């Protein structure tokens, strides 16, 4: 609603750099140096004051692997996954919980990782698109997205698939209407919605059998 | 984002102690869907954050009580929305939850935190160069005379017309809910209708909750009007959008005449807005379409349009009228 109003110009975030500027400024710096910590790489942290006084120890399991992380409490789960753990399947779309591209599962429930402070995953199990099927196989939902041409550019697809798997597991994929309602948190700017709904309808019974 | 120190509370008492010790600039963090979002925009900039998301004592809810329903402040919106008893006996409460946000956000957001969700006014969220008395007291209001299509028609002041964006609190207002809170001086209970303030000349103070008070639970008195209820939400798109207009309505009948009517409207006011006059206009008469339309018009009485939002007066009146007929069909 009010969000759709014209937004102020790009300099609205004060002295902060955009992600593009951060990446551009890094220039020829070796890749390892570009990805030091989630905090440093996170665009909305970059232009602000330096590091937090204290990091927080977090023990979490990500895609079945136990992780022991020292985190700046400002870091989002999305940034930790992408910048610290090189799990780049979850995508940064809006970074404000409005598009669903960053959807992952925490303890089996779908959430937006951009609005999840990573410190809140202590003791939790996180599953990303990289963790839904063994390396050499596709999850039935992934196969269904291919079969139904449920994407064009593909940027929203990992989030769509993570949301879709949860949608089926919750029991919210019993009709097209219900799929549309319970998938409304995942925006596809290419407009592949018809294929997405068809893919979920197709994968739901296969997931139940599996 | 401004650096902050982070701690986790294990009990409600510990959380309140921590916030008292932290002093000004200390905030509770639950689901994070509002606070963390606004911290990314530097609209919220706490120095210390006390994470209360692990307080299991506040995570339960019970809809089986004879006299009242009890919702722990940390129960998740998605879990409560799908409660079978709530869907059957208080559909308005369930609908107000599942018609809000997306399933991902509902899996994160807590019921207590949802009450305190802050406005979606773009001038508030996106900061400089726009004035906002809520974000920066005394700076002015860019929404007044600005792009006010989504702004409030009821309860505004010359200092702020930001819409209260929530749905759950609107439904709770219709059902006379009570909020139990814990602070350094102990517990107290606040009627839901007294929780949210109109902006007046201090739009930055949004509730009657003190900064060091923690919401423990929400209680809803049981009522037979619950079954014939609905939360009717009109949006720019059919799902995953804030209300242009909404109505939480519950009705009960005796001998074909309305014996109880509850109406609260959302998306149109600076706070959850109970329409008592509209309710009274229905009592003792059959609920006809004409009566519903008249009640809808009465609910919007006193609405003050700005430049781009006058259409939402009629829209709001019709939303109330339609909600009344939907509720009647469930009686």
Short mmCIF file of C-alpha atoms in Angstrom, two decimals:
data_model
loop_
_atom_site.label_atom_id
_atom_site.label_comp_id
_atom_site.label_asym_id
_atom_site.label_seq_id
_atom_site.Cartn_x
_atom_site.Cartn_y
_atom_site.Cartn_z
CA UNK A 1 0.00 0.00 0.00
CA UNK A 2 2.00 2.96 1.21
CA UNK A 3 5.09 1.04 0.21
CA UNK A 4 4.15 1.51 -3.40
CA UNK A 5 4.50 5.25 -3.24
CA UNK A 6 7.36 6.83 -5.14
CA UNK A 7 10.48 6.36 -3.12
CA UNK A 8 12.93 9.06 -2.24
CA UNK A 9 16.12 9.27 -4.29
CA UNK A 10 18.93 6.77 -3.94
CA UNK A 11 20.94 8.88 -1.54
CA UNK A 12 18.27 8.36 1.10
CA UNK A 13 20.41 5.99 3.16
CA UNK A 14 22.78 8.73 4.15
CA UNK A 15 26.42 7.85 3.72
CA UNK A 16 25.86 4.19 3.00
CA UNK A 17 27.17 2.52 -0.09
CA UNK A 18 25.03 0.37 -2.29
CA UNK A 19 26.01 -3.27 -2.78
CA UNK A 20 27.09 -2.48 -6.32
CA UNK A 21 29.41 0.25 -5.07
CA UNK A 22 30.91 -2.09 -2.50
CA UNK A 23 31.60 -4.72 -5.13
CA UNK A 24 32.93 -2.15 -7.59
CA UNK A 25 35.20 -0.60 -4.98
CA UNK A 26 36.65 -4.01 -4.21
CA UNK A 27 37.89 -4.04 -7.81
CA UNK A 28 40.87 -6.31 -8.34
CA UNK A 29 41.11 -7.36 -4.71
CA UNK A 30 41.40 -11.15 -4.51
CA UNK A 31 38.12 -12.97 -4.02
CA UNK A 32 39.04 -14.18 -0.55
CA UNK A 33 39.59 -10.61 0.57
CA UNK A 34 36.22 -9.59 -0.83
CA UNK A 35 34.46 -12.06 1.41
CA UNK A 36 36.00 -11.54 4.82
CA UNK A 37 32.94 -11.68 7.04
CA UNK A 38 29.24 -11.36 6.59
CA UNK A 39 29.29 -8.07 8.43
CA UNK A 40 31.81 -6.39 6.22
CA UNK A 41 30.20 -7.55 3.02
CA UNK A 42 26.67 -6.63 3.98
CA UNK A 43 25.81 -3.52 2.04
CA UNK A 44 23.85 -1.75 4.73
CA UNK A 45 26.66 -2.32 7.22
CA UNK A 46 29.45 -1.21 4.95
CA UNK A 47 29.09 2.55 5.00
CA UNK A 48 28.20 2.80 8.65
CA UNK A 49 30.35 2.55 11.71
CA UNK A 50 32.87 -0.27 12.00
CA UNK A 51 32.49 -3.54 13.79
CA UNK A 52 30.24 -4.39 16.65
CA UNK A 53 31.95 -4.42 20.03
CA UNK A 54 31.33 -8.10 20.50
CA UNK A 55 30.58 -11.05 18.30
CA UNK A 56 28.11 -13.71 19.34
CA UNK A 57 28.82 -17.43 19.26
CA UNK A 58 26.21 -19.40 17.37
CA UNK A 59 25.99 -23.16 16.96
CA UNK A 60 23.72 -24.17 14.15
CA UNK A 61 23.28 -27.01 11.67
CA UNK A 62 23.14 -25.95 8.04
CA UNK A 63 22.13 -28.54 5.45
CA UNK A 64 23.10 -31.27 7.91
CA UNK A 65 26.53 -29.85 8.72
CA UNK A 66 27.14 -28.52 12.24
CA UNK A 67 28.52 -24.97 12.14
CA UNK A 68 30.20 -22.96 14.83
CA UNK A 69 29.98 -19.29 13.89
CA UNK A 70 31.24 -16.07 15.45
CA UNK A 71 28.77 -13.47 14.27
CA UNK A 72 28.29 -9.75 14.28
CA UNK A 73 24.75 -9.55 15.73
CA UNK A 74 23.76 -7.25 12.88
CA UNK A 75 24.31 -9.91 10.22
CA UNK A 76 21.28 -11.44 8.56
CA UNK A 77 21.10 -15.18 8.00
CA UNK A 78 20.97 -14.44 4.27
CA UNK A 79 24.29 -12.59 4.33
CA UNK A 80 25.96 -15.23 6.49
CA UNK A 81 24.81 -17.98 4.11
CA UNK A 82 25.89 -16.14 1.00
CA UNK A 83 29.00 -14.26 2.07
CA UNK A 84 30.44 -16.37 4.86
CA UNK A 85 29.40 -19.91 3.95
CA UNK A 86 29.32 -19.54 0.14
CA UNK A 87 25.77 -20.89 -0.01
CA UNK A 88 24.58 -18.52 -2.71
CA UNK A 89 21.37 -20.35 -3.60
CA UNK A 90 19.25 -18.10 -1.39
CA UNK A 91 19.01 -14.82 -3.28
CA UNK A 92 18.93 -11.22 -2.10
CA UNK A 93 15.99 -9.53 -3.77
CA UNK A 94 14.51 -6.76 -1.65
CA UNK A 95 16.37 -7.49 1.63
CA UNK A 96 13.20 -6.41 3.48
CA UNK A 97 10.99 -9.49 3.56
CA UNK A 98 8.84 -8.40 0.66
CA UNK A 99 9.89 -10.66 -2.22
CA UNK A 100 10.62 -14.16 -0.88
CA UNK A 101 13.78 -14.73 -2.96
CA UNK A 102 15.76 -15.51 0.22
CA UNK A 103 13.36 -18.15 1.56
CA UNK A 104 14.99 -20.96 3.56
CA UNK A 105 13.71 -23.43 6.14
CA UNK A 106 14.48 -23.13 9.84
CA UNK A 107 13.54 -26.26 11.77
CA UNK A 108 11.41 -27.29 8.81
CA UNK A 109 9.47 -24.02 8.53
CA UNK A 110 9.88 -21.51 5.74
CA UNK A 111 11.16 -18.06 6.69
CA UNK A 112 12.74 -15.12 4.91
CA UNK A 113 16.45 -15.25 5.73
CA UNK A 114 16.91 -11.52 5.05
CA UNK A 115 14.81 -10.62 8.11
CA UNK A 116 16.28 -13.37 10.28
CA UNK A 117 19.14 -12.08 12.42
CA UNK A 118 21.66 -14.92 12.05
CA UNK A 119 22.22 -14.98 15.82
CA UNK A 120 18.65 -16.24 16.17
CA UNK A 121 19.57 -19.52 14.45
CA UNK A 122 21.50 -20.69 17.49
CA UNK A 123 20.44 -24.29 18.17
CA UNK A 124 18.37 -24.45 15.00
CA UNK A 125 18.59 -26.46 11.79
CA UNK A 126 18.73 -24.44 8.59
CA UNK A 127 18.00 -25.92 5.17
CA UNK A 128 18.75 -24.02 1.99
CA UNK A 129 18.11 -24.91 -1.66
CA UNK A 130 21.56 -26.58 -1.63
CA UNK A 131 20.38 -29.03 1.02
CA UNK A 132 17.07 -30.34 -0.30
CA UNK A 133 18.40 -33.26 -2.35
CA UNK A 134 21.57 -35.37 -2.61
CA UNK A 135 24.22 -33.93 -4.98
CA UNK A 136 23.37 -36.08 -7.99
CA UNK A 137 19.60 -35.88 -7.67
CA UNK A 138 16.83 -33.35 -7.99
CA UNK A 139 14.07 -32.85 -5.44
CA UNK A 140 10.64 -33.62 -6.99
CA UNK A 141 9.85 -29.89 -6.72
CA UNK A 142 12.99 -28.96 -8.67
CA UNK A 143 12.09 -31.48 -11.37
CA UNK A 144 8.55 -30.13 -11.54
CA UNK A 145 9.82 -26.55 -12.00
CA UNK A 146 11.88 -27.77 -14.97
CA UNK A 147 9.00 -29.81 -16.40
CA UNK A 148 6.55 -26.92 -16.20
CA UNK A 149 8.91 -24.19 -17.34
CA UNK A 150 8.21 -22.43 -14.03
CA UNK A 151 10.83 -19.74 -14.49
CA UNK A 152 12.40 -17.36 -16.93
CA UNK A 153 15.37 -15.54 -15.43
CA UNK A 154 15.53 -17.90 -12.45
CA UNK A 155 16.50 -15.37 -9.80
CA UNK A 156 13.42 -15.98 -7.65
CA UNK A 157 13.45 -19.74 -8.28
CA UNK A 158 15.42 -21.00 -5.23
CA UNK A 159 13.07 -19.01 -2.99
CA UNK A 160 10.04 -20.21 -4.94
CA UNK A 161 11.13 -23.83 -4.59
CA UNK A 162 11.86 -23.55 -0.86
CA UNK A 163 8.47 -21.89 -0.32
CA UNK A 164 6.77 -24.47 -2.54
CA UNK A 165 8.22 -27.45 -0.65
CA UNK A 166 7.01 -25.95 2.63
CA UNK A 167 3.65 -25.12 1.08
CA UNK A 168 3.14 -28.81 0.28
CA UNK A 169 4.45 -29.98 3.66
CA UNK A 170 2.08 -27.58 5.48
CA UNK A 171 -0.87 -29.03 3.59
CA UNK A 172 -1.49 -25.76 1.77
CA UNK A 173 -1.24 -27.14 -1.76
CA UNK A 174 -4.63 -28.80 -2.05
CA UNK A 175 -6.02 -26.52 -4.78
CA UNK A 176 -4.77 -23.91 -7.22
CA UNK A 177 -6.50 -21.22 -5.21
CA UNK A 178 -4.80 -22.31 -2.02
CA UNK A 179 -1.41 -22.58 -3.73
CA UNK A 180 -1.77 -19.02 -5.01
CA UNK A 181 -2.69 -17.72 -1.56
CA UNK A 182 0.11 -19.54 0.25
CA UNK A 183 2.73 -18.72 -2.40
CA UNK A 184 1.86 -15.01 -2.45
CA UNK A 185 4.99 -14.13 -0.47
CA UNK A 186 7.19 -15.07 -3.45
CA UNK A 187 7.27 -12.51 -6.21
CA UNK A 188 8.28 -13.46 -9.78
CA UNK A 189 8.95 -10.37 -11.86
CA UNK A 190 9.08 -12.49 -15.05
CA UNK A 191 5.52 -13.56 -14.31
CA UNK A 192 6.03 -17.31 -14.43
CA UNK A 193 3.19 -17.83 -11.97
CA UNK A 194 1.14 -20.15 -14.17
CA UNK A 195 4.07 -22.54 -14.47
CA UNK A 196 4.87 -22.23 -10.76
CA UNK A 197 1.33 -23.17 -9.74
CA UNK A 198 1.34 -26.07 -12.20
CA UNK A 199 4.70 -27.30 -10.90
CA UNK A 200 3.49 -27.31 -7.30
CA UNK A 201 0.27 -29.12 -8.25
CA UNK A 202 2.40 -31.72 -10.02
CA UNK A 203 5.02 -32.13 -7.30
CA UNK A 204 2.65 -32.26 -4.33
CA UNK A 205 1.46 -35.90 -4.80
CA UNK A 206 5.01 -36.99 -5.70
CA UNK A 207 6.34 -35.46 -2.48
CA UNK A 208 3.63 -37.20 -0.48
CA UNK A 209 4.61 -40.55 -2.04
CA UNK A 210 8.33 -40.00 -1.54
CA UNK B 1 23.03 -0.48 10.74
CA UNK B 2 24.22 0.95 14.01
CA UNK B 3 26.20 -1.51 16.16
CA UNK B 4 24.36 -2.85 19.18
CA UNK B 5 25.05 -5.26 21.98
CA UNK B 6 23.00 -8.42 21.92
CA UNK B 7 21.79 -10.62 24.73
CA UNK B 8 19.31 -13.46 25.06
CA UNK B 9 16.78 -13.60 27.87
CA UNK B 10 15.74 -16.99 29.24
CA UNK B 11 12.70 -15.83 31.22
CA UNK B 12 10.29 -12.92 31.04
CA UNK B 13 11.56 -11.66 34.39
CA UNK B 14 15.13 -11.77 33.09
CA UNK B 15 14.10 -9.89 29.95
CA UNK B 16 12.52 -7.09 31.95
CA UNK B 17 15.57 -6.89 34.21
CA UNK B 18 17.81 -6.69 31.16
CA UNK B 19 15.84 -3.87 29.57
CA UNK B 20 15.76 -1.92 32.82
CA UNK B 21 19.52 -2.36 33.19
CA UNK B 22 20.09 -1.40 29.55
CA UNK B 23 18.32 1.92 29.89
CA UNK B 24 17.29 4.14 27.01
CA UNK B 25 17.89 2.70 23.56
CA UNK B 26 17.33 -0.91 24.62
CA UNK B 27 14.75 -2.89 22.68
CA UNK B 28 13.15 -6.31 22.84
CA UNK B 29 13.60 -8.45 19.73
CA UNK B 30 11.11 -11.23 18.99
CA UNK B 31 10.34 -12.30 15.40
CA UNK B 32 12.28 -9.35 14.03
CA UNK B 33 10.01 -8.73 11.07
CA UNK B 34 9.41 -5.11 12.07
CA UNK B 35 12.32 -4.14 14.29
CA UNK B 36 15.14 -5.72 12.26
CA UNK B 37 13.57 -4.45 9.03
CA UNK B 38 13.54 -0.88 10.37
CA UNK B 39 17.06 -1.26 11.77
CA UNK B 40 18.23 -1.97 8.22
CA UNK B 41 16.67 1.35 7.22
CA UNK B 42 18.22 3.12 10.23
CA UNK B 43 14.73 4.15 11.30
CA UNK B 44 15.25 2.05 14.40
CA UNK B 45 18.71 2.26 15.94
CA UNK B 46 18.81 0.50 19.31
CA UNK B 47 22.05 0.44 21.30
CA UNK B 48 21.16 -2.79 23.01
CA UNK B 49 18.87 -5.61 21.93
CA UNK B 50 17.37 -8.15 24.31
CA UNK B 51 16.30 -11.21 22.34
CA UNK B 52 13.09 -12.61 23.84
CA UNK B 53 12.38 -15.08 21.03
CA UNK B 54 13.49 -18.03 23.18
CA UNK B 55 11.02 -17.46 26.04
CA UNK B 56 9.15 -20.76 25.80
CA UNK B 57 6.85 -19.71 28.64
CA UNK B 58 5.20 -17.23 26.27
CA UNK B 59 5.03 -19.43 23.17
CA UNK B 60 1.78 -21.31 23.84
CA UNK B 61 -1.83 -20.48 23.21
CA UNK B 62 -5.10 -22.00 24.39
CA UNK B 63 -8.38 -21.56 22.52
CA UNK B 64 -10.30 -24.18 24.56
CA UNK B 65 -11.18 -22.05 27.60
CA UNK B 66 -14.85 -21.55 28.56
CA UNK B 67 -14.43 -17.94 29.61
CA UNK B 68 -11.50 -16.69 27.56
CA UNK B 69 -8.97 -17.47 24.85
CA UNK B 70 -5.34 -17.01 25.87
CA UNK B 71 -2.52 -16.28 23.41
CA UNK B 72 1.12 -16.21 24.52
CA UNK B 73 2.91 -13.16 23.13
CA UNK B 74 5.44 -15.35 21.32
CA UNK B 75 2.97 -17.69 19.63
CA UNK B 76 3.55 -17.50 15.89
CA UNK B 77 0.94 -15.95 13.61
CA UNK B 78 0.92 -19.01 11.32
CA UNK B 79 0.31 -21.50 14.14
CA UNK B 80 -2.56 -19.51 15.63
CA UNK B 81 -4.12 -18.81 12.22
CA UNK B 82 -4.46 -22.54 11.54
CA UNK B 83 -5.90 -23.48 14.94
CA UNK B 84 -9.04 -25.54 14.23
CA UNK B 85 -11.08 -24.15 17.13
CA UNK B 86 -10.24 -20.59 16.18
CA UNK B 87 -11.20 -21.20 12.55
CA UNK B 88 -14.55 -22.66 13.69
CA UNK B 89 -15.49 -20.44 16.65
CA UNK B 90 -13.72 -17.14 15.89
CA UNK B 91 -13.10 -17.03 12.14
CA UNK B 92 -12.43 -13.27 12.28
CA UNK B 93 -9.39 -13.86 14.50
CA UNK B 94 -8.00 -16.60 12.25
CA UNK B 95 -8.63 -14.59 9.09
CA UNK B 96 -6.98 -11.48 10.50
CA UNK B 97 -3.82 -13.57 10.87
CA UNK B 98 -3.70 -15.55 7.63
CA UNK B 99 -4.70 -12.55 5.51
CA UNK B 100 -1.67 -10.68 6.87
CA UNK B 101 1.83 -10.84 5.37
CA UNK B 102 3.11 -14.08 3.81
CA UNK B 103 3.44 -17.56 5.28
CA UNK B 104 7.20 -16.98 5.67
CA UNK B 105 6.61 -13.84 7.74
CA UNK B 106 3.78 -15.46 9.69
CA UNK B 107 6.17 -18.28 10.63
CA UNK B 108 8.49 -15.66 12.11
CA UNK B 109 6.25 -12.95 13.53
CA UNK B 110 4.92 -13.22 17.07
CA UNK B 111 1.43 -12.23 18.18
CA UNK B 112 2.76 -9.71 20.69
CA UNK B 113 5.19 -8.17 18.24
CA UNK B 114 2.48 -7.95 15.62
CA UNK B 115 0.48 -5.62 17.88
CA UNK B 116 3.43 -3.24 17.81
CA UNK B 117 4.03 -3.38 14.06
CA UNK B 118 4.94 0.11 12.92
CA UNK B 119 3.36 2.06 10.11
CA UNK B 120 4.18 1.48 6.43
CA UNK B 121 4.08 5.23 5.70
CA UNK B 122 6.85 5.62 3.09
CA UNK B 123 7.90 8.96 4.53
CA UNK B 124 8.45 7.26 7.87
CA UNK B 125 10.28 4.24 6.46
CA UNK B 126 12.58 5.83 3.93
CA UNK B 127 13.95 8.70 5.95
CA UNK B 128 15.68 11.80 4.65
CA UNK B 129 14.99 14.04 2.84
CA UNK B 130 11.38 13.64 3.97
CA UNK B 131 10.02 15.04 7.20
CA UNK B 132 8.37 12.72 9.66
CA UNK B 133 7.24 13.59 13.17
CA UNK B 134 7.11 9.93 14.07
CA UNK B 135 10.69 9.25 13.03
CA UNK B 136 12.08 12.64 14.02
CA UNK B 137 9.77 14.53 16.38
CA UNK B 138 9.22 18.15 15.38
CA UNK B 139 10.46 17.74 11.81
CA UNK B 140 7.01 17.94 10.21
CA UNK B 141 4.86 15.55 8.21
CA UNK B 142 5.56 15.03 4.53
CA UNK B 143 2.48 12.86 4.14
CA UNK B 144 0.10 15.75 4.79
CA UNK B 145 -0.21 17.33 1.37
CA UNK B 146 1.96 14.56 -0.04
CA UNK B 147 1.13 11.20 -1.57
CA UNK B 148 -1.43 10.09 0.97
CA UNK B 149 -3.32 7.36 -0.90
CA UNK B 150 -2.73 4.85 1.87
CA UNK B 151 -2.86 7.23 4.80
CA UNK B 152 -5.36 7.44 7.60
CA UNK B 153 -8.77 9.07 7.28
CA UNK B 154 -9.63 8.64 10.94
CA UNK B 155 -7.68 9.53 14.07
CA UNK B 156 -5.05 11.69 12.37
CA UNK B 157 -3.71 15.00 13.56
CA UNK B 158 -1.96 17.97 11.98
CA UNK B 159 1.27 16.21 12.93
CA UNK B 160 0.72 12.70 11.57
CA UNK B 161 -1.70 10.71 9.41
CA UNK B 162 0.21 7.43 9.34
CA UNK B 163 -2.04 4.38 9.12
CA UNK B 164 -1.83 1.63 11.71
CA UNK B 165 -1.02 -1.28 9.40
CA UNK B 166 -1.94 -4.36 11.45
CA UNK B 167 -4.91 -6.71 11.09
CA UNK B 168 -4.76 -8.86 14.24
CA UNK B 169 -5.11 -5.87 16.58
CA UNK B 170 -8.18 -4.72 14.64
CA UNK B 171 -9.86 -8.09 15.13
CA UNK B 172 -8.82 -8.09 18.79
CA UNK B 173 -10.33 -4.63 19.23
CA UNK B 174 -13.68 -5.97 18.03
CA UNK B 175 -13.53 -8.72 20.65
CA UNK B 176 -12.52 -6.53 23.64
CA UNK B 177 -9.17 -8.25 24.10
CA UNK B 178 -6.89 -7.48 27.03
CA UNK B 179 -3.09 -7.39 26.94
CA UNK B 180 -1.10 -8.56 29.98
CA UNK B 181 2.30 -6.92 30.34
CA UNK B 182 5.26 -7.21 32.70
CA UNK B 183 7.43 -4.27 33.69
CA UNK B 184 9.92 -3.42 36.42
CA UNK B 185 6.98 -2.51 38.70
CA UNK B 186 5.20 -5.79 38.06
CA UNK B 187 2.28 -6.92 35.96
CA UNK B 188 -0.65 -4.96 34.64
CA UNK B 189 -3.38 -5.45 32.07
CA UNK B 190 -4.21 -3.01 29.27
CA UNK B 191 -7.47 -3.19 27.31
CA UNK B 192 -6.43 -3.63 23.68
CA UNK B 193 -8.38 -0.51 22.81
CA UNK B 194 -6.21 1.52 25.13
CA UNK B 195 -2.93 0.06 23.87
CA UNK B 196 -2.59 2.16 20.71
CA UNK B 197 -2.58 5.97 20.83
CA UNK B 198 -3.75 8.47 18.28
CA UNK B 199 -0.78 10.55 17.15
CA UNK B 200 -1.95 13.92 18.52
CA UNK B 201 1.10 16.13 18.96
CA UNK B 202 3.43 13.20 19.76
CA UNK B 203 3.25 10.73 16.86
CA UNK B 204 6.50 9.12 17.99
CA UNK B 205 4.70 7.68 21.03
CA UNK B 206 2.51 4.99 19.51
CA UNK B 207 1.30 2.96 22.45
CA UNK B 208 0.59 3.21 26.15
CA UNK B 209 3.13 0.46 26.73
CA UNK B 210 6.22 1.73 28.54
CA UNK B 211 9.52 1.04 26.75
CA UNK B 212 10.53 -1.33 29.55
CA UNK B 213 7.31 -3.34 29.52
CA UNK B 214 7.06 -6.74 27.84
CA UNK B 215 3.80 -8.13 26.45
CA UNK B 216 3.20 -11.51 28.08
CA UNK B 217 -0.10 -12.60 26.63
CA UNK B 218 -3.30 -11.52 24.96
CA UNK B 219 -6.65 -12.59 26.38
CA UNK B 220 -9.96 -12.56 24.52
CA UNK B 221 -13.25 -12.94 26.44
CA UNK B 222 -15.31 -15.81 25.00
CA UNK B 223 -18.43 -14.73 23.11
CA UNK B 224 -21.15 -16.52 21.16
CA UNK B 225 -20.83 -13.80 18.52
CA UNK B 226 -17.46 -15.30 17.58
CA UNK B 227 -18.88 -17.86 15.15
CA UNK B 228 -20.72 -15.30 13.05
CA UNK B 229 -17.64 -13.21 12.47
CA UNK B 230 -15.25 -12.29 9.70
CA UNK B 231 -12.19 -10.23 8.98
CA UNK B 232 -12.86 -8.72 5.57
CA UNK B 233 -9.75 -7.20 3.99
CA UNK B 234 -9.71 -5.20 0.77
CA UNK B 235 -6.32 -4.76 -0.91
CA UNK B 236 -4.75 -3.57 -4.15
CA UNK B 237 -4.02 -7.23 -4.89
CA UNK B 238 -5.80 -10.25 -3.57
CA UNK B 239 -3.08 -11.45 -1.24
CA UNK B 240 0.07 -10.25 0.53
CA UNK B 241 -0.74 -6.55 0.75
CA UNK B 242 -1.73 -4.13 3.46
CA UNK B 243 -5.39 -3.20 3.80
CA UNK B 244 -6.84 -0.33 1.83
CA UNK B 245 -9.80 -0.94 4.10
CA UNK B 246 -10.71 -3.79 6.41
CA UNK B 247 -13.41 -4.67 8.89
CA UNK B 248 -13.56 -7.12 11.77
CA UNK B 249 -17.19 -7.86 12.41
CA UNK B 250 -19.09 -10.22 14.71
CA UNK B 251 -22.84 -10.50 15.18
CA UNK B 252 -25.36 -12.49 17.24
CA UNK B 253 -29.13 -12.68 16.79
CA UNK B 254 -32.22 -13.23 18.93
CA UNK B 255 -35.53 -13.86 17.20
CA UNK B 256 -34.15 -12.56 13.93
CA UNK B 257 -32.93 -9.28 15.41
CA UNK B 258 -29.34 -8.29 16.12
CA UNK B 259 -28.59 -8.79 19.83
CA UNK B 260 -24.85 -8.19 19.66
CA UNK B 261 -22.73 -6.40 17.07
CA UNK B 262 -19.01 -5.80 17.07
CA UNK B 263 -17.31 -3.69 14.40
CA UNK B 264 -13.69 -2.57 14.19
CA UNK B 265 -12.06 -1.16 11.08
CA UNK B 266 -8.49 -1.36 9.86
CA UNK B 267 -6.30 0.25 7.23
CA UNK B 268 -8.24 3.49 7.57
CA UNK B 269 -7.17 4.92 10.90
CA UNK B 270 -4.10 5.77 12.92
CA UNK B 271 -4.97 2.99 15.36
CA UNK B 272 -7.32 -0.01 15.54
CA UNK B 273 -10.70 1.72 15.31
CA UNK B 274 -13.82 0.45 17.03
CA UNK B 275 -17.07 1.74 15.52
CA UNK B 276 -19.40 1.80 18.53
CA UNK B 277 -22.04 4.05 16.93
CA UNK B 278 -22.28 1.76 13.94
CA UNK B 279 -22.70 -1.20 16.29
CA UNK B 280 -25.50 0.50 18.22
CA UNK B 281 -27.35 1.34 15.01
CA UNK B 282 -27.82 -2.38 14.35
CA UNK B 283 -29.11 -3.57 17.73
CA UNK B 284 -32.69 -4.81 17.95
CA UNK B 285 -33.30 -4.81 14.19
CA UNK B 286 -33.03 -7.39 11.44
CA UNK B 287 -29.66 -7.22 9.66
CA UNK B 288 -30.69 -6.20 6.14
CA UNK B 289 -28.42 -4.97 3.38
CA UNK B 290 -29.75 -1.46 3.94
CA UNK B 291 -29.01 -1.63 7.66
CA UNK B 292 -25.50 -2.93 6.90
CA UNK B 293 -24.87 -0.10 4.44
CA UNK B 294 -26.09 2.48 6.94
CA UNK B 295 -23.84 1.00 9.62
CA UNK B 296 -20.90 1.09 7.21
CA UNK B 297 -21.51 4.78 6.49
CA UNK B 298 -21.75 5.46 10.21
CA UNK B 299 -18.46 3.66 10.88
CA UNK B 300 -16.71 6.12 8.55
CA UNK B 301 -18.38 9.19 10.01
CA UNK B 302 -15.88 11.94 10.68
CA UNK B 303 -13.40 10.61 8.10
CA UNK B 304 -11.12 13.38 6.82
CA UNK B 305 -9.85 12.87 3.28
CA UNK B 306 -6.52 14.18 2.03
CA UNK B 307 -5.49 14.51 -1.61
CA UNK B 308 -5.52 10.93 -2.86
CA UNK B 309 -7.45 8.84 -0.35
CA UNK B 310 -11.06 10.07 -0.40
CA UNK B 311 -12.12 6.94 -2.31
CA UNK B 312 -11.37 4.90 0.78
CA UNK B 313 -14.27 6.49 2.71
CA UNK B 314 -16.83 4.82 0.46
CA UNK B 315 -14.61 1.75 0.16
CA UNK B 316 -14.43 1.50 3.96
CA UNK B 317 -18.20 1.87 4.36
CA UNK B 318 -18.83 -0.87 1.80
CA UNK B 319 -16.19 -3.10 3.41
CA UNK B 320 -18.04 -2.86 6.73
CA UNK B 321 -21.38 -3.52 5.02
CA UNK B 322 -20.05 -6.55 3.13
CA UNK B 323 -18.40 -7.88 6.29
CA UNK B 324 -21.71 -7.66 8.15
CA UNK B 325 -23.46 -9.73 5.47
CA UNK B 326 -20.64 -12.30 5.44
CA UNK B 327 -20.87 -12.60 9.23
CA UNK B 328 -24.66 -12.89 9.09
CA UNK B 329 -24.37 -15.82 6.67
CA UNK B 330 -22.25 -17.63 9.29
CA UNK B 331 -24.81 -17.22 12.09
#
